[in-house]
Amino acid sequence: MPRQRRIGLTGGIASGKSSVGRWLAQQHVPVLDADQYAHDALAPGEPAWQAVIDRYGSAVLKQGSNPTQPALSREALGSIVFAEAPERRWLEQQVHPLVRARFQTELQRLNSEPITVLMIPLLYEAGLESLCTEVWVVHCTAAQQRERLIARNTLSAAAAEQRIQAQWPLERKCQLADQVIDNSGAANAWKDQVRALLMART
Ligand code: ADP
């Protein structure tokens, strides 16, 4: 049996990973989503949720959520960790091992699929290449990335810049990639390229 293709789908923040990932899921390719796993790791009652509350207190609690097991405010947590690199590293240390373990569980479950996609924004930063048999990086220009991020997350230019600077430069990721998906054109203009890559025998 040919070995399973495990496609790592990454890029910069707002470069278009989720757009490509959503389309792949519509093509019935199983897409494993690191953001979802990170989100699950911080759900009320989870050990990482407790660790975050122990560290930051009520500042990171979502207003109006269940007082016995309050949800975390992503915005409040984001403002802390993107403003201070050591705090970001601390949070990553809590969450990344759980995300990696979750990938291993899901990959085991999907063992008989010919292709799986691992959508991982911080694939290179977290050293998760070894989970993949190939890596695709979704690319757009720096100006587009900034504009799309500001529009999607309604961030100030400064806050958008903090989030971009918190990741490896997109160009560095492109140098390491097996494939670079061009998302500098119209929305969905990458579809032909992705369709061809999906069909390719590797
Ligand atoms: P990521 O998952 O990499 O953070 P998204 O797929 O969410 O990025 O895309 C970021 C934002 O840019 C979204 O609001 C999306 O609708 C928009 N977008 C994606 N591709 C394009 C494109 N080619 N042209 C214009 N806007 C785009």
Coordinates of C-alpha atoms and ligand atoms in Angstrom, one line a residue:
M1 CA 0.0 0.0 0.0
P2 CA 1.4 3.5 -0.9
R3 CA 2.1 5.5 2.2
Q4 CA -0.5 8.0 3.3
R5 CA 0.1 11.6 2.1
R6 CA 0.1 13.9 5.1
I7 CA 0.0 17.4 3.8
G8 CA 1.0 20.1 6.3
L9 CA -0.9 23.3 5.3
T10 CA 0.7 26.4 6.7
G11 CA 1.5 30.0 5.9
G12 CA 1.4 33.4 7.7
I13 CA -1.5 34.7 9.7
A14 CA -4.3 35.7 7.2
S15 CA -2.3 34.4 4.2
G16 CA -5.2 32.1 3.3
K17 CA -4.7 28.7 5.1
S18 CA -8.3 28.4 6.3
S19 CA -9.7 29.4 2.8
V20 CA -7.6 26.6 1.3
G21 CA -8.4 24.2 4.1
R22 CA -12.1 24.8 3.9
W23 CA -12.1 24.0 0.2
L24 CA -10.0 20.8 0.8
A25 CA -12.6 19.7 3.3
Q26 CA -15.3 20.3 0.7
Q27 CA -13.4 17.9 -1.5
H28 CA -13.8 15.3 1.2
V29 CA -10.2 15.4 2.2
P30 CA -9.9 15.0 6.0
V31 CA -8.6 18.3 7.4
L32 CA -7.1 18.3 10.9
D33 CA -7.1 21.8 12.4
A34 CA -4.5 22.8 14.9
D35 CA -6.4 26.0 15.9
Q36 CA -9.4 23.8 16.8
Y37 CA -7.2 21.6 18.9
A38 CA -5.6 24.6 20.6
H39 CA -9.1 25.9 21.3
D40 CA -10.2 22.6 22.7
A41 CA -7.2 22.5 25.0
L42 CA -8.3 25.8 26.6
A43 CA -11.9 24.8 27.0
P44 CA -13.4 25.2 30.5
G45 CA -12.3 22.5 32.9
E46 CA -9.2 21.5 30.9
P47 CA -5.8 21.6 32.7
A48 CA -4.4 24.3 30.3
W49 CA -7.5 26.5 31.0
Q50 CA -6.8 26.2 34.7
A51 CA -3.2 27.1 34.2
V52 CA -4.1 30.2 32.2
I53 CA -6.5 31.4 34.9
D54 CA -3.9 30.7 37.6
R55 CA -1.5 32.9 35.7
Y56 CA -3.6 35.8 34.5
G57 CA -6.7 35.8 36.8
S58 CA -10.0 37.4 36.0
A59 CA -8.4 39.6 33.3
V60 CA -8.7 36.7 30.8
L61 CA -12.3 35.6 31.6
K62 CA -15.1 36.1 29.2
Q63 CA -17.7 38.4 30.5
G64 CA -21.1 36.8 31.1
S65 CA -20.0 33.2 30.8
N66 CA -20.8 30.5 33.3
P67 CA -19.3 31.8 36.7
T68 CA -18.4 28.3 37.9
Q69 CA -16.5 27.4 34.8
P70 CA -16.0 30.6 32.9
A71 CA -14.7 30.6 29.3
L72 CA -11.5 32.4 28.4
S73 CA -11.7 35.6 26.4
R74 CA -9.5 35.0 23.3
E75 CA -9.2 38.7 22.8
A76 CA -8.0 39.4 26.3
L77 CA -5.5 36.4 26.2
G78 CA -4.4 37.5 22.7
S79 CA -3.7 41.1 23.9
I80 CA -1.5 39.7 26.7
V81 CA 0.5 37.2 24.7
F82 CA 1.0 39.2 21.5
A83 CA 2.3 42.1 23.6
E84 CA 4.8 40.1 25.5
A85 CA 6.9 37.4 23.8
P86 CA 7.7 35.5 27.1
E87 CA 4.0 35.2 27.8
R88 CA 3.4 33.9 24.3
R89 CA 6.1 31.3 24.8
W90 CA 4.6 30.3 28.1
L91 CA 1.2 29.8 26.6
E92 CA 2.6 27.9 23.7
Q93 CA 4.4 25.6 26.1
Q94 CA 1.0 24.8 27.7
V95 CA -0.8 24.2 24.4
H96 CA 1.6 22.8 21.8
P97 CA 2.2 19.4 23.5
L98 CA -1.6 18.9 23.7
V99 CA -2.0 19.9 20.1
R100 CA 0.7 17.5 19.0
A101 CA -0.8 14.6 21.0
R102 CA -4.2 15.3 19.5
F103 CA -2.7 15.2 16.0
Q104 CA -1.2 11.8 16.8
T105 CA -4.5 10.5 18.0
E106 CA -6.4 11.8 14.9
L107 CA -3.8 10.5 12.5
Q108 CA -4.1 7.1 14.0
R109 CA -7.9 7.2 13.6
L110 CA -7.5 8.3 9.9
N111 CA -4.8 5.7 9.2
S112 CA -6.6 4.2 6.1
E113 CA -7.2 7.5 4.3
P114 CA -5.0 8.1 1.3
I115 CA -4.6 11.8 2.1
T116 CA -4.9 13.9 5.2
V117 CA -4.3 17.6 5.6
L118 CA -2.8 19.0 8.8
M119 CA -3.7 22.7 9.0
I120 CA -1.1 24.2 11.3
P121 CA -0.4 27.9 11.4
L122 CA 2.8 27.5 13.5
L123 CA 3.9 24.3 11.8
Y124 CA 7.6 25.4 11.4
E125 CA 7.7 27.5 14.6
A126 CA 6.5 24.5 16.6
G127 CA 8.7 22.0 14.7
L128 CA 5.7 19.8 13.6
E129 CA 7.1 19.1 10.1
S130 CA 7.8 15.5 11.2
L131 CA 4.1 14.8 11.3
C132 CA 3.8 15.6 7.6
T133 CA 5.1 13.9 4.4
E134 CA 5.0 17.3 2.5
V135 CA 4.4 20.9 3.4
W136 CA 2.4 23.5 1.5
V137 CA 2.8 27.1 2.4
V138 CA 0.0 29.6 1.4
H139 CA 1.6 32.8 0.3
C140 CA 0.4 36.4 -0.4
T141 CA 2.3 39.7 -0.3
A142 CA 3.2 41.3 3.0
A143 CA 0.8 44.2 2.2
Q144 CA -2.0 41.8 1.4
Q145 CA -1.4 39.9 4.6
R146 CA -1.6 43.1 6.7
E147 CA -4.7 44.3 4.9
R148 CA -6.5 41.0 5.1
L149 CA -5.6 40.5 8.8
I150 CA -6.8 44.0 9.7
A151 CA -10.1 43.5 7.8
R152 CA -10.8 40.0 9.2
N153 CA -9.9 40.7 12.8
T154 CA -10.7 44.4 13.0
L155 CA -7.3 45.1 14.4
S156 CA -5.3 48.3 14.5
A157 CA -2.3 48.4 12.2
A158 CA -0.1 48.1 15.3
A159 CA -1.9 45.1 16.7
A160 CA -1.8 43.4 13.3
E161 CA 1.9 44.0 13.1
Q162 CA 2.4 42.4 16.5
R163 CA 0.7 39.3 15.3
I164 CA 2.6 39.1 12.1
Q165 CA 5.9 39.7 13.9
A166 CA 5.1 36.9 16.4
Q167 CA 5.5 34.3 13.6
W168 CA 8.4 33.4 11.3
P169 CA 8.6 35.6 8.2
L170 CA 6.4 34.1 5.5
E171 CA 9.3 34.2 3.0
R172 CA 11.3 31.9 5.3
K173 CA 8.5 29.4 5.4
C174 CA 8.2 29.6 1.6
Q175 CA 11.9 28.7 1.3
L176 CA 11.3 25.5 3.4
A177 CA 8.1 24.5 1.8
D178 CA 7.6 21.6 -0.7
Q179 CA 4.9 23.7 -2.4
V180 CA 4.0 27.4 -2.3
I181 CA 0.3 28.1 -2.9
D182 CA -0.1 31.5 -4.6
N183 CA -2.9 33.4 -2.9
S184 CA -1.9 36.9 -4.1
G185 CA -4.6 36.9 -6.8
A186 CA -8.3 37.0 -6.6
A187 CA -10.1 34.9 -3.9
N188 CA -10.0 31.3 -4.9
A189 CA -7.5 31.8 -7.8
W190 CA -5.4 29.1 -6.2
K191 CA -7.9 26.4 -6.8
D192 CA -6.4 25.1 -10.0
Q193 CA -3.0 24.9 -8.4
V194 CA -4.3 23.1 -5.4
R195 CA -6.4 20.7 -7.4
A196 CA -3.3 19.8 -9.5
L197 CA -1.2 19.2 -6.3
L198 CA -3.9 17.0 -4.8
M199 CA -4.0 14.9 -7.9
A200 CA -0.2 14.6 -8.2
R201 CA 1.3 11.3 -7.4
T202 CA 4.1 11.9 -5.0
Ligands
ADP1 P1 -5.5 32.3 7.5 O1 -6.3 31.0 7.7 O2 -4.2 32.0 6.8 O3 -5.3 33.1 8.7 P2 -7.8 33.1 5.9 O4 -8.1 32.0 5.0 O5 -8.7 33.3 7.1 O6 -6.3 33.2 6.4 O7 -7.8 34.5 5.1 C1 -7.6 35.7 5.7 C2 -8.7 36.7 5.3 O8 -8.4 37.1 3.9 C3 -10.1 36.2 5.3 O9 -11.0 37.2 5.7 C4 -10.3 35.8 3.8 O10 -11.7 35.8 3.4 C5 -9.5 36.8 3.1 N1 -8.9 36.3 1.8 C6 -8.3 35.1 1.6 N2 -7.8 35.0 0.4 C7 -8.1 36.2 -0.2 C8 -7.8 36.7 -1.6 N3 -7.2 36.0 -2.5 N4 -8.2 38.0 -1.8 C9 -8.9 38.7 -0.9 N5 -9.1 38.3 0.4 C10 -8.8 37.0 0.7

